[in-house]
Amino acid sequence: MSIKPQRGLGAMEPYAPGKSIEAVQREYGLEDIIKLASNENPLGPSPKAVAAIQDALSQLNLYPDSQSCVLRETIAHSLGFDPIQIAVGNGADDIIQQVCLAYLDENSEVLVSRSSFPVYDKFVHTMRATLVKTPLRDYRLDLEAMADAITAKTKLVFVCNPNNPTGTIVTAGEVHTFMDKVPDHVLVIFDEAYYEFVAAAAYPDSLGYLRKGHSNVMTMRTFSKAYGLSGLRLGYAIAAPDVIAPLYQVKGIFTVNLLAQVAGIAAWEDQDFLQKSIEVNRAGLRFFYREFARLGLPYLESHGNFILVNLGPRALNIQQQLLARGIIVRPCNHYDLPEFLRISVGTEVQNARFIVALEEILSKMASGE
Ligand SMILES: *Cc1c(COP(=O)(O)O)cnc(C)c1O
């Protein structure tokens, strides 16, 4: 082929999407599939968001508000910021893209951790910027190593907290030490996609830095996880006005659609649903801790709505056998963690079905079948 895509695409790993429910139904001839692979909310979407969408359907002939004014006001006022400090996107993924478009070029370096969210890599490569990765330490982001890796060319640092896929957090103390070392030319982006699920007292208050006048921080969150709106696509970020403004210069004008705007406002106010989601997740994690301990399987304690379990060299084999039983989980070879599977916390029934299947597979393997 003579029409070549731009050079940045050569550095990109092909995206490895999880299998869809439909694909597994077709491939294995199974009806009853459970997907514990994408950290979606097992309770469904916020009912208030669904009602708001139903009310707005008759307006679909109209373009959405390109500024998402009401949505941004809702978020800003509730968090104690000005609406000009709020960015919105077609999912937090879109905000990552906006940040990369707005801040990167061929001379930029971007710092991320190994075994972290792959969407950062994708858009950094698109901009032909240089991706620098530091190793994990004890399955946690190593902020000391990240601080040491900052150079004059570093533009962005992505701190995924809790980290996907490990579920670990960096603490307020670690972030404090880190922020003291970060020079002003570096924007630190706290990706808090799982913020709502975190209960740890040591979890840092990233917005506190902004409140104290730090202009080189951004906090990014999403409606995809605790609010149950993955399919709708809505994410947001909070930062200083001067940091947000360039995002509006590069952003697709109507990327946050009309339904996402009204549903986001309704979901934001649906505290009952949020609390229920958090409780179901907490109970699910406790169940997994107990069951993995009973099965003698090492796991990482999680601050998100998913858990990493270590199945050794047979992890991928076990993942395939789970698929054949209609259970989709996430292999972690693409995250440099080939011995682990990442399991999203489901409903009580789904979690139990996963454990039954896993135990069955393990005992068959043990008996050499
Ligand atoms: C799920 C996730 C996101 C964003 O998801 P969107 O659906 O694009 O809002 C961002 N960061 C991490 C670490 C995630 O796991």
mmCIF file of C-alpha atoms and ligand atoms in Angstrom:
data_model
loop_
_atom_site.group_PDB
_atom_site.id
_atom_site.type_symbol
_atom_site.label_atom_id
_atom_site.label_comp_id
_atom_site.label_asym_id
_atom_site.label_seq_id
_atom_site.Cartn_x
_atom_site.Cartn_y
_atom_site.Cartn_z
ATOM 1 C CA MET A 1 0.000 0.000 0.000
ATOM 2 C CA SER A 2 1.394 3.416 -0.866
ATOM 3 C CA ILE A 3 -0.719 5.562 1.447
ATOM 4 C CA LYS A 4 1.097 5.291 4.743
ATOM 5 C CA PRO A 5 -0.378 6.328 8.084
ATOM 6 C CA GLN A 6 1.606 8.880 10.070
ATOM 7 C CA ARG A 7 4.776 7.666 11.809
ATOM 8 C CA GLY A 8 3.375 7.690 15.337
ATOM 9 C CA LEU A 9 1.126 4.752 14.541
ATOM 10 C CA GLY A 10 4.154 2.511 13.977
ATOM 11 C CA ALA A 11 4.972 2.661 17.695
ATOM 12 C CA MET A 12 1.488 1.614 18.716
ATOM 13 C CA GLU A 13 0.552 -1.806 20.040
ATOM 14 C CA PRO A 14 -2.697 -3.037 18.550
ATOM 15 C CA TYR A 15 -5.477 -2.559 21.087
ATOM 16 C CA ALA A 16 -6.569 -5.860 22.593
ATOM 17 C CA PRO A 17 -10.253 -5.418 23.383
ATOM 18 C CA GLY A 18 -12.027 -7.809 25.706
ATOM 19 C CA LYS A 19 -14.363 -10.318 24.081
ATOM 20 C CA SER A 20 -17.929 -9.107 23.817
ATOM 21 C CA ILE A 21 -20.828 -11.096 25.222
ATOM 22 C CA GLU A 22 -22.143 -11.570 21.661
ATOM 23 C CA ALA A 23 -18.812 -12.937 20.392
ATOM 24 C CA VAL A 24 -18.631 -15.514 23.188
ATOM 25 C CA GLN A 25 -22.262 -16.516 22.631
ATOM 26 C CA ARG A 26 -21.540 -17.180 18.957
ATOM 27 C CA GLU A 27 -18.156 -18.818 19.402
ATOM 28 C CA TYR A 28 -19.130 -21.231 22.166
ATOM 29 C CA GLY A 29 -22.840 -21.604 21.439
ATOM 30 C CA LEU A 30 -23.651 -20.441 24.963
ATOM 31 C CA GLU A 31 -26.641 -18.360 26.021
ATOM 32 C CA ASP A 32 -25.896 -17.324 29.567
ATOM 33 C CA ILE A 33 -22.692 -15.297 29.550
ATOM 34 C CA ILE A 34 -21.292 -13.166 32.360
ATOM 35 C CA LYS A 35 -18.749 -10.464 31.640
ATOM 36 C CA LEU A 36 -16.395 -9.623 34.469
ATOM 37 C CA ALA A 37 -13.793 -8.113 32.166
ATOM 38 C CA SER A 38 -14.302 -4.366 31.788
ATOM 39 C CA ASN A 39 -14.988 -3.086 35.302
ATOM 40 C CA GLU A 40 -18.560 -2.204 34.418
ATOM 41 C CA ASN A 41 -21.230 -1.653 37.053
ATOM 42 C CA PRO A 42 -23.061 -4.975 37.611
ATOM 43 C CA LEU A 43 -26.173 -3.147 38.880
ATOM 44 C CA GLY A 44 -26.808 -1.550 35.494
ATOM 45 C CA PRO A 45 -27.007 2.194 34.864
ATOM 46 C CA SER A 46 -28.204 4.758 37.404
ATOM 47 C CA PRO A 47 -32.051 4.628 37.152
ATOM 48 C CA LYS A 48 -32.223 8.434 37.381
ATOM 49 C CA ALA A 49 -29.887 8.670 34.392
ATOM 50 C CA VAL A 50 -32.095 6.293 32.423
ATOM 51 C CA ALA A 51 -35.196 8.384 33.244
ATOM 52 C CA ALA A 52 -33.416 11.574 32.158
ATOM 53 C CA ILE A 53 -32.454 9.930 28.866
ATOM 54 C CA GLN A 54 -36.050 8.870 28.267
ATOM 55 C CA ASP A 55 -37.223 12.437 28.880
ATOM 56 C CA ALA A 56 -34.648 13.843 26.459
ATOM 57 C CA LEU A 57 -35.227 11.447 23.556
ATOM 58 C CA SER A 58 -37.665 13.792 21.790
ATOM 59 C CA GLN A 59 -34.906 16.428 21.547
ATOM 60 C CA LEU A 60 -32.522 14.267 19.548
ATOM 61 C CA ASN A 61 -33.111 16.418 16.466
ATOM 62 C CA LEU A 62 -31.173 19.198 18.231
ATOM 63 C CA TYR A 63 -27.404 19.558 18.535
ATOM 64 C CA PRO A 64 -26.164 19.264 22.096
ATOM 65 C CA ASP A 65 -24.776 22.260 23.992
ATOM 66 C CA SER A 66 -21.167 22.285 22.765
ATOM 67 C CA GLN A 67 -20.048 23.699 26.119
ATOM 68 C CA SER A 68 -22.045 21.251 28.291
ATOM 69 C CA CYS A 69 -22.818 24.260 30.496
ATOM 70 C CA VAL A 70 -25.364 22.765 32.874
ATOM 71 C CA LEU A 71 -23.380 19.572 33.353
ATOM 72 C CA ARG A 72 -20.188 21.495 34.045
ATOM 73 C CA GLU A 73 -21.998 23.817 36.468
ATOM 74 C CA THR A 74 -23.438 20.823 38.289
ATOM 75 C CA ILE A 75 -20.027 19.215 38.737
ATOM 76 C CA ALA A 76 -18.215 22.474 39.465
ATOM 77 C CA HIS A 77 -20.625 23.717 42.113
ATOM 78 C CA SER A 78 -20.797 20.398 43.836
ATOM 79 C CA LEU A 79 -16.987 20.173 44.073
ATOM 80 C CA GLY A 80 -16.500 23.868 44.874
ATOM 81 C CA PHE A 81 -14.852 24.974 41.628
ATOM 82 C CA ASP A 82 -15.677 27.297 38.740
ATOM 83 C CA PRO A 83 -17.228 25.738 35.588
ATOM 84 C CA ILE A 84 -14.232 27.002 33.581
ATOM 85 C CA GLN A 85 -12.177 24.522 35.600
ATOM 86 C CA ILE A 86 -14.147 21.541 34.289
ATOM 87 C CA ALA A 87 -13.388 19.650 31.079
ATOM 88 C CA VAL A 88 -15.796 17.033 29.755
ATOM 89 C CA GLY A 89 -15.272 14.312 27.196
ATOM 90 C CA ASN A 90 -16.732 11.330 25.415
ATOM 91 C CA GLY A 91 -15.490 9.173 28.275
ATOM 92 C CA ALA A 92 -12.320 9.912 30.228
ATOM 93 C CA ASP A 93 -10.530 8.283 27.280
ATOM 94 C CA ASP A 94 -11.504 11.327 25.252
ATOM 95 C CA ILE A 95 -10.057 13.624 27.907
ATOM 96 C CA ILE A 96 -6.774 11.713 27.736
ATOM 97 C CA GLN A 97 -6.821 12.330 23.992
ATOM 98 C CA GLN A 98 -7.663 16.020 24.486
ATOM 99 C CA VAL A 99 -4.774 16.436 26.930
ATOM 100 C CA CYS A 100 -2.366 14.728 24.528
ATOM 101 C CA LEU A 101 -3.563 16.816 21.569
ATOM 102 C CA ALA A 102 -3.314 20.010 23.587
ATOM 103 C CA TYR A 103 0.059 19.464 25.234
ATOM 104 C CA LEU A 104 2.240 17.081 23.212
ATOM 105 C CA ASP A 105 4.418 17.199 20.137
ATOM 106 C CA GLU A 106 7.465 15.290 18.855
ATOM 107 C CA ASN A 107 9.730 16.849 21.458
ATOM 108 C CA SER A 108 7.637 15.867 24.452
ATOM 109 C CA GLU A 109 8.145 13.072 26.930
ATOM 110 C CA VAL A 110 5.307 11.494 28.867
ATOM 111 C CA LEU A 111 5.814 9.502 31.997
ATOM 112 C CA VAL A 112 3.607 6.539 32.873
ATOM 113 C CA SER A 113 4.009 3.405 34.931
ATOM 114 C CA ARG A 114 4.376 -0.038 33.472
ATOM 115 C CA SER A 115 1.297 -2.216 34.010
ATOM 116 C CA SER A 116 -1.056 0.732 33.914
ATOM 117 C CA PHE A 117 -3.917 1.971 31.717
ATOM 118 C CA PRO A 118 -3.002 1.449 28.023
ATOM 119 C CA VAL A 119 -5.028 4.376 26.654
ATOM 120 C CA TYR A 120 -2.264 6.812 27.712
ATOM 121 C CA ASP A 121 0.236 5.006 25.473
ATOM 122 C CA LYS A 122 -2.100 5.108 22.510
ATOM 123 C CA PHE A 123 -2.547 8.866 22.372
ATOM 124 C CA VAL A 124 1.058 9.616 23.325
ATOM 125 C CA HIS A 125 2.147 7.576 20.283
ATOM 126 C CA THR A 126 -0.429 9.348 18.107
ATOM 127 C CA MET A 127 1.303 12.621 18.937
ATOM 128 C CA ARG A 128 4.722 11.042 18.188
ATOM 129 C CA ALA A 129 5.814 11.971 21.675
ATOM 130 C CA THR A 130 8.168 9.758 23.683
ATOM 131 C CA LEU A 131 6.678 7.407 26.225
ATOM 132 C CA VAL A 132 8.821 6.725 29.302
ATOM 133 C CA LYS A 133 7.772 3.899 31.630
ATOM 134 C CA THR A 134 8.918 3.231 35.165
ATOM 135 C CA PRO A 135 8.495 -0.209 36.768
ATOM 136 C CA LEU A 136 5.986 -0.997 39.477
ATOM 137 C CA ARG A 137 7.259 -1.553 42.984
ATOM 138 C CA ASP A 138 5.312 -4.208 44.907
ATOM 139 C CA TYR A 139 2.548 -3.869 42.309
ATOM 140 C CA ARG A 140 2.203 -0.162 43.127
ATOM 141 C CA LEU A 141 3.158 2.907 41.109
ATOM 142 C CA ASP A 142 6.653 3.947 42.137
ATOM 143 C CA LEU A 143 6.385 7.721 42.484
ATOM 144 C CA GLU A 144 10.024 7.999 43.535
ATOM 145 C CA ALA A 145 11.136 6.385 40.288
ATOM 146 C CA MET A 146 8.682 8.551 38.390
ATOM 147 C CA ALA A 147 10.054 11.734 39.958
ATOM 148 C CA ASP A 148 13.592 10.611 39.084
ATOM 149 C CA ALA A 149 12.580 10.032 35.454
ATOM 150 C CA ILE A 150 11.357 13.608 34.916
ATOM 151 C CA THR A 151 13.485 15.581 32.434
ATOM 152 C CA ALA A 152 13.318 19.023 30.849
ATOM 153 C CA LYS A 153 11.233 17.455 28.068
ATOM 154 C CA THR A 154 8.627 15.845 30.335
ATOM 155 C CA LYS A 155 5.211 17.395 29.728
ATOM 156 C CA LEU A 156 2.759 14.962 31.326
ATOM 157 C CA VAL A 157 2.795 12.360 34.083
ATOM 158 C CA PHE A 158 -0.159 9.991 34.327
ATOM 159 C CA VAL A 159 -0.745 8.739 37.865
ATOM 160 C CA CYS A 160 -3.459 6.092 37.675
ATOM 161 C CA ASN A 161 -4.859 5.957 41.207
ATOM 162 C CA PRO A 162 -6.234 3.370 41.919
ATOM 163 C CA ASN A 163 -4.150 1.769 39.226
ATOM 164 C CA ASN A 164 -5.853 -0.307 36.571
ATOM 165 C CA PRO A 165 -5.180 -3.293 36.501
ATOM 166 C CA THR A 166 -3.451 -3.763 39.891
ATOM 167 C CA GLY A 167 -6.096 -2.012 42.015
ATOM 168 C CA THR A 168 -3.367 -0.519 44.203
ATOM 169 C CA ILE A 169 -3.118 3.117 45.296
ATOM 170 C CA VAL A 170 -0.344 5.590 45.952
ATOM 171 C CA THR A 171 -0.791 7.328 49.289
ATOM 172 C CA ALA A 172 -1.247 10.978 50.245
ATOM 173 C CA GLY A 173 2.246 10.965 51.771
ATOM 174 C CA GLU A 174 3.827 9.564 48.616
ATOM 175 C CA VAL A 175 2.007 12.070 46.442
ATOM 176 C CA HIS A 176 3.083 14.898 48.751
ATOM 177 C CA THR A 177 6.759 13.947 48.429
ATOM 178 C CA PHE A 178 6.309 13.506 44.680
ATOM 179 C CA MET A 179 4.591 16.864 44.122
ATOM 180 C CA ASP A 180 7.419 18.601 45.983
ATOM 181 C CA LYS A 181 9.825 17.309 43.330
ATOM 182 C CA VAL A 182 7.714 17.967 40.230
ATOM 183 C CA PRO A 183 8.795 21.091 38.343
ATOM 184 C CA ASP A 184 6.245 23.626 37.061
ATOM 185 C CA HIS A 185 6.576 22.613 33.399
ATOM 186 C CA VAL A 186 5.121 19.166 34.128
ATOM 187 C CA LEU A 187 1.365 18.533 34.307
ATOM 188 C CA VAL A 188 0.519 15.707 36.728
ATOM 189 C CA ILE A 189 -2.721 13.957 35.797
ATOM 190 C CA PHE A 190 -4.378 11.929 38.511
ATOM 191 C CA ASP A 191 -6.565 9.388 36.749
ATOM 192 C CA GLU A 192 -9.209 8.652 39.368
ATOM 193 C CA ALA A 193 -11.576 6.513 37.316
ATOM 194 C CA TYR A 194 -12.260 4.402 40.432
ATOM 195 C CA TYR A 195 -12.316 7.297 42.918
ATOM 196 C CA GLU A 196 -15.855 6.576 44.181
ATOM 197 C CA PHE A 197 -14.895 3.063 45.323
ATOM 198 C CA VAL A 198 -11.881 4.051 47.420
ATOM 199 C CA ALA A 199 -12.311 3.907 51.193
ATOM 200 C CA ALA A 200 -8.651 4.047 52.304
ATOM 201 C CA ALA A 201 -7.801 6.906 54.658
ATOM 202 C CA ALA A 202 -4.378 7.160 52.977
ATOM 203 C CA TYR A 203 -5.917 8.002 49.572
ATOM 204 C CA PRO A 204 -4.668 11.428 48.471
ATOM 205 C CA ASP A 205 -6.964 14.429 48.014
ATOM 206 C CA SER A 206 -5.754 15.371 44.539
ATOM 207 C CA LEU A 207 -8.225 18.267 44.273
ATOM 208 C CA GLY A 208 -6.622 19.713 47.402
ATOM 209 C CA TYR A 209 -3.541 20.604 45.336
ATOM 210 C CA LEU A 210 -5.670 22.602 42.950
ATOM 211 C CA ARG A 211 -7.441 24.304 45.851
ATOM 212 C CA LYS A 212 -4.073 25.250 47.317
ATOM 213 C CA GLY A 213 -3.132 26.944 44.057
ATOM 214 C CA HIS A 214 -1.033 24.288 42.303
ATOM 215 C CA SER A 215 -1.587 24.911 38.597
ATOM 216 C CA ASN A 216 0.198 21.809 37.312
ATOM 217 C CA VAL A 217 -2.317 19.167 38.447
ATOM 218 C CA MET A 218 -5.409 17.682 36.847
ATOM 219 C CA THR A 219 -7.897 15.216 38.323
ATOM 220 C CA MET A 220 -9.733 13.011 35.866
ATOM 221 C CA ARG A 221 -12.862 10.993 36.669
ATOM 222 C CA THR A 222 -15.600 9.166 34.788
ATOM 223 C CA PHE A 223 -19.256 8.181 34.764
ATOM 224 C CA SER A 224 -18.316 4.769 33.345
ATOM 225 C CA LYS A 225 -17.623 2.874 36.535
ATOM 226 C CA ALA A 226 -19.520 3.666 39.753
ATOM 227 C CA TYR A 227 -22.294 5.537 37.908
ATOM 228 C CA GLY A 228 -22.859 2.641 35.527
ATOM 229 C CA LEU A 229 -22.745 4.617 32.283
ATOM 230 C CA SER A 230 -19.866 2.981 30.332
ATOM 231 C CA GLY A 231 -21.975 2.672 27.193
ATOM 232 C CA LEU A 232 -23.015 6.323 27.225
ATOM 233 C CA ARG A 233 -19.433 7.705 27.276
ATOM 234 C CA LEU A 234 -18.933 10.574 29.723
ATOM 235 C CA GLY A 235 -15.849 11.645 31.638
ATOM 236 C CA TYR A 236 -14.639 14.882 33.203
ATOM 237 C CA ALA A 237 -11.541 16.548 34.540
ATOM 238 C CA ILE A 238 -10.831 19.349 36.972
ATOM 239 C CA ALA A 239 -7.826 21.667 36.707
ATOM 240 C CA ALA A 240 -6.813 25.341 36.645
ATOM 241 C CA PRO A 241 -8.664 27.459 34.025
ATOM 242 C CA ASP A 242 -5.459 27.965 32.012
ATOM 243 C CA VAL A 243 -4.856 24.212 31.924
ATOM 244 C CA ILE A 244 -8.439 23.450 30.827
ATOM 245 C CA ALA A 245 -8.731 26.124 28.110
ATOM 246 C CA PRO A 246 -6.415 24.385 25.570
ATOM 247 C CA LEU A 247 -8.554 21.247 25.872
ATOM 248 C CA TYR A 248 -11.514 23.172 24.460
ATOM 249 C CA GLN A 249 -9.342 24.290 21.546
ATOM 250 C CA VAL A 250 -8.641 20.701 20.462
ATOM 251 C CA LYS A 251 -11.806 18.949 21.579
ATOM 252 C CA GLY A 252 -14.337 17.686 19.045
ATOM 253 C CA ILE A 253 -17.158 20.213 19.270
ATOM 254 C CA PHE A 254 -20.136 17.913 19.913
ATOM 255 C CA THR A 255 -18.375 14.868 21.377
ATOM 256 C CA VAL A 256 -20.422 14.969 24.579
ATOM 257 C CA ASN A 257 -23.838 14.175 23.203
ATOM 258 C CA LEU A 258 -27.186 15.450 24.403
ATOM 259 C CA LEU A 259 -28.145 12.232 26.214
ATOM 260 C CA ALA A 260 -24.798 12.053 27.985
ATOM 261 C CA GLN A 261 -25.208 15.601 29.252
ATOM 262 C CA VAL A 262 -28.663 15.081 30.760
ATOM 263 C CA ALA A 263 -27.813 11.620 32.086
ATOM 264 C CA GLY A 264 -24.599 12.880 33.668
ATOM 265 C CA ILE A 265 -26.500 15.536 35.618
ATOM 266 C CA ALA A 266 -29.111 13.009 36.773
ATOM 267 C CA ALA A 267 -26.519 10.372 37.706
ATOM 268 C CA TRP A 268 -24.498 12.933 39.647
ATOM 269 C CA GLU A 269 -27.549 13.538 41.805
ATOM 270 C CA ASP A 270 -28.371 9.833 42.185
ATOM 271 C CA GLN A 271 -26.540 9.293 45.459
ATOM 272 C CA ASP A 272 -28.660 6.260 46.375
ATOM 273 C CA PHE A 273 -27.472 4.378 43.318
ATOM 274 C CA LEU A 274 -23.877 5.414 43.911
ATOM 275 C CA GLN A 275 -23.960 4.207 47.524
ATOM 276 C CA LYS A 276 -25.556 0.910 46.531
ATOM 277 C CA SER A 277 -22.883 0.384 43.861
ATOM 278 C CA ILE A 278 -20.140 1.035 46.379
ATOM 279 C CA GLU A 279 -21.663 -1.374 48.918
ATOM 280 C CA VAL A 280 -22.173 -4.174 46.402
ATOM 281 C CA ASN A 281 -18.573 -3.725 45.300
ATOM 282 C CA ARG A 282 -17.242 -3.834 48.835
ATOM 283 C CA ALA A 283 -19.173 -7.009 49.621
ATOM 284 C CA GLY A 284 -17.945 -8.543 46.346
ATOM 285 C CA LEU A 285 -14.318 -7.768 47.125
ATOM 286 C CA ARG A 286 -14.655 -9.275 50.602
ATOM 287 C CA PHE A 287 -16.144 -12.410 49.032
ATOM 288 C CA PHE A 288 -13.258 -12.687 46.557
ATOM 289 C CA TYR A 289 -10.629 -12.186 49.300
ATOM 290 C CA ARG A 290 -12.214 -14.969 51.323
ATOM 291 C CA GLU A 291 -12.596 -17.362 48.394
ATOM 292 C CA PHE A 292 -9.125 -16.778 46.944
ATOM 293 C CA ALA A 293 -7.645 -17.361 50.410
ATOM 294 C CA ARG A 294 -9.657 -20.587 50.719
ATOM 295 C CA LEU A 295 -8.370 -21.733 47.301
ATOM 296 C CA GLY A 296 -4.803 -20.775 48.236
ATOM 297 C CA LEU A 297 -4.559 -18.245 45.396
ATOM 298 C CA PRO A 298 -2.476 -15.097 45.884
ATOM 299 C CA TYR A 299 -4.362 -11.873 45.082
ATOM 300 C CA LEU A 300 -3.862 -8.134 45.411
ATOM 301 C CA GLU A 301 -6.126 -6.172 47.734
ATOM 302 C CA SER A 302 -8.034 -3.784 45.524
ATOM 303 C CA HIS A 303 -9.230 -0.203 45.895
ATOM 304 C CA GLY A 304 -11.271 -0.424 42.700
ATOM 305 C CA ASN A 305 -14.135 -2.591 41.407
ATOM 306 C CA PHE A 306 -11.872 -5.386 40.142
ATOM 307 C CA ILE A 307 -9.276 -7.718 41.562
ATOM 308 C CA LEU A 308 -6.050 -9.310 40.317
ATOM 309 C CA VAL A 309 -5.592 -12.962 41.144
ATOM 310 C CA ASN A 310 -2.346 -14.836 40.538
ATOM 311 C CA LEU A 311 -2.866 -18.162 38.755
ATOM 312 C CA GLY A 312 0.742 -18.737 37.796
ATOM 313 C CA PRO A 313 1.827 -19.924 34.350
ATOM 314 C CA ARG A 314 -1.608 -21.397 33.644
ATOM 315 C CA ALA A 315 -3.443 -18.079 33.850
ATOM 316 C CA LEU A 316 -4.184 -17.825 30.122
ATOM 317 C CA ASN A 317 -5.227 -21.456 29.931
ATOM 318 C CA ILE A 318 -7.624 -20.900 32.827
ATOM 319 C CA GLN A 319 -8.974 -17.737 31.194
ATOM 320 C CA GLN A 320 -9.781 -19.773 28.051
ATOM 321 C CA GLN A 321 -11.508 -22.458 30.103
ATOM 322 C CA LEU A 322 -13.566 -19.793 31.862
ATOM 323 C CA LEU A 323 -14.607 -18.478 28.441
ATOM 324 C CA ALA A 324 -15.773 -21.933 27.435
ATOM 325 C CA ARG A 325 -17.989 -21.819 30.544
ATOM 326 C CA GLY A 326 -19.392 -18.446 29.543
ATOM 327 C CA ILE A 327 -17.336 -16.310 31.918
ATOM 328 C CA ILE A 328 -15.331 -13.453 30.421
ATOM 329 C CA VAL A 329 -12.427 -12.111 32.509
ATOM 330 C CA ARG A 330 -9.387 -10.044 31.521
ATOM 331 C CA PRO A 331 -6.008 -11.670 30.868
ATOM 332 C CA CYS A 332 -3.098 -9.479 31.945
ATOM 333 C CA ASN A 333 -0.316 -10.481 29.544
ATOM 334 C CA HIS A 334 -0.837 -7.135 27.761
ATOM 335 C CA TYR A 335 -0.184 -5.431 31.082
ATOM 336 C CA ASP A 336 3.148 -7.266 31.649
ATOM 337 C CA LEU A 337 1.442 -9.366 34.321
ATOM 338 C CA PRO A 338 0.983 -12.685 32.476
ATOM 339 C CA GLU A 339 0.364 -14.779 35.594
ATOM 340 C CA PHE A 340 -2.647 -12.723 36.657
ATOM 341 C CA LEU A 341 -6.255 -12.492 35.630
ATOM 342 C CA ARG A 342 -8.253 -9.347 36.357
ATOM 343 C CA ILE A 343 -11.766 -10.060 37.572
ATOM 344 C CA SER A 344 -14.339 -7.274 37.726
ATOM 345 C CA VAL A 345 -16.579 -7.439 40.765
ATOM 346 C CA GLY A 346 -20.048 -8.544 39.685
ATOM 347 C CA THR A 347 -23.297 -9.209 41.484
ATOM 348 C CA GLU A 348 -23.291 -11.740 44.316
ATOM 349 C CA VAL A 349 -24.636 -14.391 41.917
ATOM 350 C CA GLN A 350 -22.049 -13.633 39.233
ATOM 351 C CA ASN A 351 -19.151 -13.645 41.697
ATOM 352 C CA ALA A 352 -20.277 -16.996 43.083
ATOM 353 C CA ARG A 353 -20.618 -18.470 39.594
ATOM 354 C CA PHE A 354 -17.101 -17.353 38.754
ATOM 355 C CA ILE A 355 -15.673 -18.977 41.896
ATOM 356 C CA VAL A 356 -17.537 -22.252 41.263
ATOM 357 C CA ALA A 357 -16.172 -22.375 37.698
ATOM 358 C CA LEU A 358 -12.654 -21.482 38.789
ATOM 359 C CA GLU A 359 -12.617 -24.132 41.498
ATOM 360 C CA GLU A 360 -13.877 -26.725 39.019
ATOM 361 C CA ILE A 361 -11.167 -25.825 36.488
ATOM 362 C CA LEU A 362 -8.451 -25.916 39.155
ATOM 363 C CA SER A 363 -9.492 -29.283 40.505
ATOM 364 C CA LYS A 364 -9.621 -30.777 36.997
ATOM 365 C CA MET A 365 -6.138 -29.467 36.372
ATOM 366 C CA ALA A 366 -4.928 -30.860 39.687
ATOM 367 C CA SER A 367 -6.266 -34.298 38.836
ATOM 368 C CA GLY A 368 -4.543 -34.108 35.435
ATOM 369 C CA GLU A 369 -7.692 -34.266 33.316
HETATM 370 C C1 LIG B 1 -12.192 2.886 32.729
HETATM 371 C C2 LIG B 1 -11.036 3.789 32.880
HETATM 372 C C3 LIG B 1 -11.002 5.086 32.356
HETATM 373 C C4 LIG B 1 -12.010 5.768 31.553
HETATM 374 O O1 LIG B 1 -13.003 5.215 31.030
HETATM 375 P P1 LIG B 1 -14.047 5.984 30.119
HETATM 376 O O2 LIG B 1 -15.056 4.935 29.912
HETATM 377 O O3 LIG B 1 -13.336 6.387 28.870
HETATM 378 O O4 LIG B 1 -14.530 7.159 30.894
HETATM 379 C C5 LIG B 1 -9.909 5.883 32.594
HETATM 380 N N1 LIG B 1 -8.889 5.437 33.300
HETATM 381 C C6 LIG B 1 -8.873 4.210 33.816
HETATM 382 C C7 LIG B 1 -7.713 3.802 34.614
HETATM 383 C C8 LIG B 1 -9.923 3.337 33.609
HETATM 384 O O5 LIG B 1 -9.865 2.105 34.102
#
